[in-house]
PDB file of C-alpha atoms in Angstrom:
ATOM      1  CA  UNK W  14     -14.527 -22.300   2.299  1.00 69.00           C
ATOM      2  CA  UNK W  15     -16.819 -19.352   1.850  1.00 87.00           C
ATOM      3  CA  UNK W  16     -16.121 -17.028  -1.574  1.00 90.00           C
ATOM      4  CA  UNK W  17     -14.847 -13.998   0.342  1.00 92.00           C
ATOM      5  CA  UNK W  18     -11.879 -16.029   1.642  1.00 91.00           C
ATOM      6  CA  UNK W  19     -11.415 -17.213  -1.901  1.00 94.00           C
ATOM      7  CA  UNK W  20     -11.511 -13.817  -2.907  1.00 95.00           C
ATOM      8  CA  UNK W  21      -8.949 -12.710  -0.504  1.00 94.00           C
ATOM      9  CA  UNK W  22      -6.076 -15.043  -0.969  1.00 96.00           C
ATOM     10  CA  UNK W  23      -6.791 -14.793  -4.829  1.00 96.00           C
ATOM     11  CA  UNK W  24      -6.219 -10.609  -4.317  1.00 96.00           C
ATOM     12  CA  UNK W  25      -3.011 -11.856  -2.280  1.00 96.00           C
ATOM     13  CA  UNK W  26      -1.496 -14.293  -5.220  1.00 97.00           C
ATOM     14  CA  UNK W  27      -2.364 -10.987  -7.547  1.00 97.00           C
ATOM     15  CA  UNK W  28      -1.122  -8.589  -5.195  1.00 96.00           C
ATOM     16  CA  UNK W  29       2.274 -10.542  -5.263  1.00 97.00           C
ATOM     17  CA  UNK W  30       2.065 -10.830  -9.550  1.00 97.00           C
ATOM     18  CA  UNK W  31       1.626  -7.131  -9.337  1.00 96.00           C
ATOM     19  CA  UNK W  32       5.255  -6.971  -8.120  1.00 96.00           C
ATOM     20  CA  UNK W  33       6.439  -9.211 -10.423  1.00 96.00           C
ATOM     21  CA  UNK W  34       6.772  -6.332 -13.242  1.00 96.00           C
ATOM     22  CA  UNK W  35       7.231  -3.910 -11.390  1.00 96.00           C
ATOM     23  CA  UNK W  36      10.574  -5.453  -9.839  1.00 97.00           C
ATOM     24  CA  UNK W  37      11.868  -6.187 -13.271  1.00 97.00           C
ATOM     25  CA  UNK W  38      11.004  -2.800 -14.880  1.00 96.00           C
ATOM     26  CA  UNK W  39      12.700  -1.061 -11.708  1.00 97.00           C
ATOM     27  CA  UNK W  40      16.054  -3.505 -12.655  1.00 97.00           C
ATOM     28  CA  UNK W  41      15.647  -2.763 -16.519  1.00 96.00           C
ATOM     29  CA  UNK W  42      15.823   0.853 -15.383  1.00 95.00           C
ATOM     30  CA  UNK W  43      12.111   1.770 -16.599  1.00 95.00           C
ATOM     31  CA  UNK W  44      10.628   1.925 -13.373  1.00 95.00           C
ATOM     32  CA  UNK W  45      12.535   4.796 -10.844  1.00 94.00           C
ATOM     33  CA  UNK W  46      10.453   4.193  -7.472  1.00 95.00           C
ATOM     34  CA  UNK W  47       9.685   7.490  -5.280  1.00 91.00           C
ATOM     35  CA  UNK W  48      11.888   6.434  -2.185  1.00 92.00           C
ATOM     36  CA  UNK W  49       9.737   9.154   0.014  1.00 87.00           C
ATOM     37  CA  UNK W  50       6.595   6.921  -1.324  1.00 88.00           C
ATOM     38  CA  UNK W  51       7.831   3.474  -0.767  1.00 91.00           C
ATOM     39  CA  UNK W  52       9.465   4.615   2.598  1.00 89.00           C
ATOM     40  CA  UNK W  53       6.439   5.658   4.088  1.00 85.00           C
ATOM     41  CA  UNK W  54       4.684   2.094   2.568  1.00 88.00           C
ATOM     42  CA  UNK W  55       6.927  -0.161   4.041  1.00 90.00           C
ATOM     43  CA  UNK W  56       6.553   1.362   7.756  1.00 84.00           C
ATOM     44  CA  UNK W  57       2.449   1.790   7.090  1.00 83.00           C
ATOM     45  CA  UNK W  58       2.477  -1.741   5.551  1.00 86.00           C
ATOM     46  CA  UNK W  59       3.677  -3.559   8.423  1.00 83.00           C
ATOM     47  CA  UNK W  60       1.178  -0.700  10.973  1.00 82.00           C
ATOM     48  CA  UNK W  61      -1.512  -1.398   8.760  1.00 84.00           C
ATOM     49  CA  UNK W  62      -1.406  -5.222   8.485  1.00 87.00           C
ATOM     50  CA  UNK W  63      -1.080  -5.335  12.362  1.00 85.00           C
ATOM     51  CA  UNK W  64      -3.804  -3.119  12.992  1.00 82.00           C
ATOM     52  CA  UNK W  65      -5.598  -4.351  10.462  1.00 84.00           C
ATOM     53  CA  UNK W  66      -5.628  -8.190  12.061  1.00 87.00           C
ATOM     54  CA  UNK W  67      -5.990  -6.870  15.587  1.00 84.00           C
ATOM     55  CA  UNK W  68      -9.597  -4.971  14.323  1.00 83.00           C
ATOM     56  CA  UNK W  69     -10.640  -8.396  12.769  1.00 86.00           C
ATOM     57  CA  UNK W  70      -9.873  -8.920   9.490  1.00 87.00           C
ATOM     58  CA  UNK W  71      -9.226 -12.337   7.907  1.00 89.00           C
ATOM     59  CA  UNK W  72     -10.707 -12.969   4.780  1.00 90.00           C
ATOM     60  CA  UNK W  73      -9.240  -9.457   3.571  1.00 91.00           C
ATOM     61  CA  UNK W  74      -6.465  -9.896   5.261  1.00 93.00           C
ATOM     62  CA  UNK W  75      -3.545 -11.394   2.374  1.00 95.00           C
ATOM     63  CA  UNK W  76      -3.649  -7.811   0.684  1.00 94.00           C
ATOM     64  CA  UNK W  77      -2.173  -6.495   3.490  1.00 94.00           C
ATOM     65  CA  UNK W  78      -0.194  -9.050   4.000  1.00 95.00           C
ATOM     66  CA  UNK W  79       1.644  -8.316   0.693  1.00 96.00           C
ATOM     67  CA  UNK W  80       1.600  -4.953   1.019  1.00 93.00           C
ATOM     68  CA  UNK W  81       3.761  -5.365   4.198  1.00 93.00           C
ATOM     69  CA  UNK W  82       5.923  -7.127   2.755  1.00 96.00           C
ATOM     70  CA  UNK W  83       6.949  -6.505  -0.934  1.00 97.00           C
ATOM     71  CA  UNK W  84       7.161  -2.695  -0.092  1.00 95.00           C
ATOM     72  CA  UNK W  85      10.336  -2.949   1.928  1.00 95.00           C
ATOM     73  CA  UNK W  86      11.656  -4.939  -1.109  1.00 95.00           C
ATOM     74  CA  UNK W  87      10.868  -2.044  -3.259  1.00 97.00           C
ATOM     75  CA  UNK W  88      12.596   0.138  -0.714  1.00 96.00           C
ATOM     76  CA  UNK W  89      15.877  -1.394  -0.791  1.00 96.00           C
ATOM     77  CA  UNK W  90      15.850  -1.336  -4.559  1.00 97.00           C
ATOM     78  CA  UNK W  91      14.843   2.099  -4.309  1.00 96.00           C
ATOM     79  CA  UNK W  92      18.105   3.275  -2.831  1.00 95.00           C
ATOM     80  CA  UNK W  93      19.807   2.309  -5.554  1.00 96.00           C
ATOM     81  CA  UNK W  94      17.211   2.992  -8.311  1.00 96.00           C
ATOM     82  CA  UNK W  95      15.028   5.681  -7.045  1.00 95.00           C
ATOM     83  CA  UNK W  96      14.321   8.988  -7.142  1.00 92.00           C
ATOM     84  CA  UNK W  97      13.387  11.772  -4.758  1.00 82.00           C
ATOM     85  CA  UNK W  98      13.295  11.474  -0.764  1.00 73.00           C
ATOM     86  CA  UNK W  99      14.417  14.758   0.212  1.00 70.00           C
ATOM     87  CA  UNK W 100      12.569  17.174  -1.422  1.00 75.00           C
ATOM     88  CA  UNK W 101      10.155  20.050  -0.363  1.00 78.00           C
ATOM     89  CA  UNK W 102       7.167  17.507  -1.491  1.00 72.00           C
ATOM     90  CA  UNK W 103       8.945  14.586  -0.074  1.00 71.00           C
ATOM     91  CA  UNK W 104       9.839  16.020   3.610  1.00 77.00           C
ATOM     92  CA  UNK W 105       6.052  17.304   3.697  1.00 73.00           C
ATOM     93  CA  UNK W 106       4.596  13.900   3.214  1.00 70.00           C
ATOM     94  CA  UNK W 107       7.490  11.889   5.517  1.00 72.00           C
ATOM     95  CA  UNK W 108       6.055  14.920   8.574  1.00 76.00           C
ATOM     96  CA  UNK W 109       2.876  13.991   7.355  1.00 71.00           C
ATOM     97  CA  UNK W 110       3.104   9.750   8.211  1.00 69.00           C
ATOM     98  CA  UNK W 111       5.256  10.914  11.151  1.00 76.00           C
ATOM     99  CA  UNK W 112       2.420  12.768  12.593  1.00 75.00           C
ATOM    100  CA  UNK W 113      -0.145   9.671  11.161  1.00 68.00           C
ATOM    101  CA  UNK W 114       2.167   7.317  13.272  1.00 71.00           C
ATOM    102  CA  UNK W 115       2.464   9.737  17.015  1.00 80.00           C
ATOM    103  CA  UNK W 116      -1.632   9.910  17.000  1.00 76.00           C
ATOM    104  CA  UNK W 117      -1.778   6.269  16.505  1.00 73.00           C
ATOM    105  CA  UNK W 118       0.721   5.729  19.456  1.00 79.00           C
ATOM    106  CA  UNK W 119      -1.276   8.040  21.484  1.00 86.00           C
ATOM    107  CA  UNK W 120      -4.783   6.270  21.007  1.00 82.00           C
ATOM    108  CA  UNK W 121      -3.490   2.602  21.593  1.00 79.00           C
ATOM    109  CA  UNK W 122      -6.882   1.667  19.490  1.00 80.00           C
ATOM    110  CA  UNK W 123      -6.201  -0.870  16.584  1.00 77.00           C
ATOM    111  CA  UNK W 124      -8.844   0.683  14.640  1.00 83.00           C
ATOM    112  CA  UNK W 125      -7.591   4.038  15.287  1.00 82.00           C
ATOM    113  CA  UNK W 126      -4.290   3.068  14.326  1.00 77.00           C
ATOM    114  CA  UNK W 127      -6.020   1.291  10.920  1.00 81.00           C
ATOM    115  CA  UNK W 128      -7.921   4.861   9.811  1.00 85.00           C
ATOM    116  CA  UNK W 129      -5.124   6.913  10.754  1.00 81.00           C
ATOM    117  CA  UNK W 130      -2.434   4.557   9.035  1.00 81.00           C
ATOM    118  CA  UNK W 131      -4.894   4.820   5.819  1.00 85.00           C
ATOM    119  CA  UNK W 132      -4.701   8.716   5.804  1.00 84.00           C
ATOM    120  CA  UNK W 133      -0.613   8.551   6.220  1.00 80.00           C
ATOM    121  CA  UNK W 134      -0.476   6.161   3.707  1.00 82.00           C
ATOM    122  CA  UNK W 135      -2.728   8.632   1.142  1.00 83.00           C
ATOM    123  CA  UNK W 136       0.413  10.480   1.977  1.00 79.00           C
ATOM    124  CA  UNK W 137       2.804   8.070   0.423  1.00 80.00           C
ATOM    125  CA  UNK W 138       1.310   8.388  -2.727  1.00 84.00           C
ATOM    126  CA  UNK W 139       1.446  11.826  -3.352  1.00 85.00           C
ATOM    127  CA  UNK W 140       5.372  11.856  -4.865  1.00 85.00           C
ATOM    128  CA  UNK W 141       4.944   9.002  -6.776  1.00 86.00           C
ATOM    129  CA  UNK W 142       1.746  10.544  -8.325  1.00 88.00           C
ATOM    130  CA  UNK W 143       3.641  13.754  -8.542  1.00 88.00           C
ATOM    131  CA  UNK W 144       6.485  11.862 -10.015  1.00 88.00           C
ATOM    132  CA  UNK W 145       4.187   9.475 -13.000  1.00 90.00           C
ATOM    133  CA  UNK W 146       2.308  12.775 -13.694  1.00 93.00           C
ATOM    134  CA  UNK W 147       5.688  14.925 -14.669  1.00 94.00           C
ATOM    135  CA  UNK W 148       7.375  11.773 -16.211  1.00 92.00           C
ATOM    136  CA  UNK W 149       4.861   8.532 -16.811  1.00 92.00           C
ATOM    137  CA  UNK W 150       7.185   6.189 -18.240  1.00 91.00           C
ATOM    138  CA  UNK W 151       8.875   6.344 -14.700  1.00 91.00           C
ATOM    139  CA  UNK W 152       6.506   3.821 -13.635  1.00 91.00           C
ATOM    140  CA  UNK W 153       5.186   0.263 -14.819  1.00 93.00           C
ATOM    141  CA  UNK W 154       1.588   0.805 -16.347  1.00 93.00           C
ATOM    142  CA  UNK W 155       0.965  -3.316 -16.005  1.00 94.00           C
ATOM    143  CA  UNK W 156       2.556  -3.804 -12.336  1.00 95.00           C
ATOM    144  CA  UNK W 157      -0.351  -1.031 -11.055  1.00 92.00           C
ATOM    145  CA  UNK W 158      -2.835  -2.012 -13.347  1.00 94.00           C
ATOM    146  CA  UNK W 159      -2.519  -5.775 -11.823  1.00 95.00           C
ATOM    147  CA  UNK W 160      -2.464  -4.196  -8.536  1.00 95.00           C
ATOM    148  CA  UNK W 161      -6.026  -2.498  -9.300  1.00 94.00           C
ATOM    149  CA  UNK W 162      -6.924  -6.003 -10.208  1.00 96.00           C
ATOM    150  CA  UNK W 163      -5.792  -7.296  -6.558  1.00 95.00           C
ATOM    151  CA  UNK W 164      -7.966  -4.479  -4.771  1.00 94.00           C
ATOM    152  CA  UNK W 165     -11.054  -5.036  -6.773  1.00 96.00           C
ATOM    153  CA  UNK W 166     -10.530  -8.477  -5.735  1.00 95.00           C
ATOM    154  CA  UNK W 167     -10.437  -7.618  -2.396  1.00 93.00           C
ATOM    155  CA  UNK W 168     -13.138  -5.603  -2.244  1.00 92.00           C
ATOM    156  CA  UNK W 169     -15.285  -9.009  -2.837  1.00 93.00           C
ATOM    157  CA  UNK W 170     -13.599 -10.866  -0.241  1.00 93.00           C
ATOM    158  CA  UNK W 171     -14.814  -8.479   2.436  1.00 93.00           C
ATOM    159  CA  UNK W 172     -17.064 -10.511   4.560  1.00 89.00           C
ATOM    160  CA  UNK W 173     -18.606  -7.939   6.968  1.00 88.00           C
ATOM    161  CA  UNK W 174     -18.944  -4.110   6.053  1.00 92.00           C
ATOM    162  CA  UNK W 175     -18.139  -3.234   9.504  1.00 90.00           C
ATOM    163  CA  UNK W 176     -16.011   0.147   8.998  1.00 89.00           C
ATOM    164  CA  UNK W 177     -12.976  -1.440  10.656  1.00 85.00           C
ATOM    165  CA  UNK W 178     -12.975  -4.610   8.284  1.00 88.00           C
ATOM    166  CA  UNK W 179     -14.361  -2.411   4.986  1.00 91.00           C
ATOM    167  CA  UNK W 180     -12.600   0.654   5.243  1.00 91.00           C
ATOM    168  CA  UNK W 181      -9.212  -0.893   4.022  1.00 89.00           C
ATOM    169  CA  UNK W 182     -10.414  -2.970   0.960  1.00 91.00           C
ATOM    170  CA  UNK W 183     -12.071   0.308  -0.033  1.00 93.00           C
ATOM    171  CA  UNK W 184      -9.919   2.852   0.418  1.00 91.00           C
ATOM    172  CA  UNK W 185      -7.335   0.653  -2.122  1.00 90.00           C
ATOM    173  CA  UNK W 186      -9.480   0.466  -4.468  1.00 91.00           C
ATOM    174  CA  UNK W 187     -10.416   4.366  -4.533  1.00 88.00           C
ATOM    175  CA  UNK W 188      -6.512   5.660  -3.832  1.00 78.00           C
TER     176      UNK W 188
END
C-alpha cells in the first residue's frame, strides 16, 4: 500500500475522532451547532463526496467520506441543540449553497460540481464562524482542532496534484 492511501484512511479514522467531542460537548450543552452551517454541510457533504469520487479521488477520498456522513448526525442534534437557521446571515448563506447547487445541476461536470460545492460549502461556515467569534465557548476547541489534524493528514495522502484531486484536501486545510 503506497503512504498516501495510508495517509488517507488515517485522516478518515481522525476525521471520525474529531466528532467524537464534539457530539458529547453538543449533549453536555457546551457545544450549540449553527443549524444554517451544518444544514448546508450535510447536503454539500454527500455533493462533494460524489463529485469528488466521480473526478478521481481515492486515496483522499475517506475525508469526504466522513464529512458526508457525520454532518447529517450533527444536523439532527442540531434541531434540538442548535442555534440560528433563520436569520439575516443564515438565509444569505442557505441562497448562497442554493445557488452553489443550480450551477452545478446546470454543468453536469463532476469537477464543476466539486469547485462549485467547495465555494457553497465556504458558505456554511460563515454562521458558525460568526457564531464562535461572538460567543467561543459555543463550540468544542478539541473536536476542530482534531479535525485540523484530519485535513493536514489529508493533505499528505493526495497522490496526484491534479486540481480536481488537490483542490479538496487543500481547501480543508485553508477554510
Amino acid at each position: 500500500m503506497h503512504y498516501t492511501h495510508i495517509f488517507g484512511e488515517v485522516s478518515g479514522v481522525v476525521a471520525v475522532i474529531a466528532f467524537v467531542p464534539y457530539i458529547r460537548s453538543i449533549l453536555k450543552g457546551e457545544t450549540k451547532p449553527n443549524r444554517a452551517s451544518w444544514f448546508i454541510w450535510s447536503i454539500l457533504g454527500v455533493i462533494i463526496l460524489a463529485s469528488y469520487h466521480f473526478s478521481g479521488a481515492s486515496s483522499t477520498i475517506w475525508l469526504p467520506v466522513v464529512y458526508a456522513i457525520a454532518p447529517v448526525f450533527i444536523l439532527l442534534l442540531a434541531f434540538k441543540y442548535g442555534v440560528g437557521g433563520f436569520e439575516g446571515l443564515d438565509i444569505v448563506c442557505l441562497v448562497g449553497a442554493a445557488l452553489g447547487l443550480i450551477l452545478w445541476k446546470l454543468t453536469h461536470s463532476p469537477e464543476t460540481a466539486l469547485y462549485l460545492s467547495i465555494v457553497v460549502d465556504a458558505f456554511g461556515f460563515v454562521p458558525t464562524f460568526k457564531k464562535a467569534f461572538y460567543h467561543p465557548a459555543s463550540e468544542s476547541t478539541l473536536a476542530w482542532v482534531i479535525g485540523v489534524t484530519a485535513t493536514w493528514l489529508n493533505l499528505l495522502a493526495i497522490n496526484s496534484w491534479r486540481p480536481n484531486i488537490a483542490l479538496y484536501p487543500i481547501y480543508t486545510v485553508t477554510f
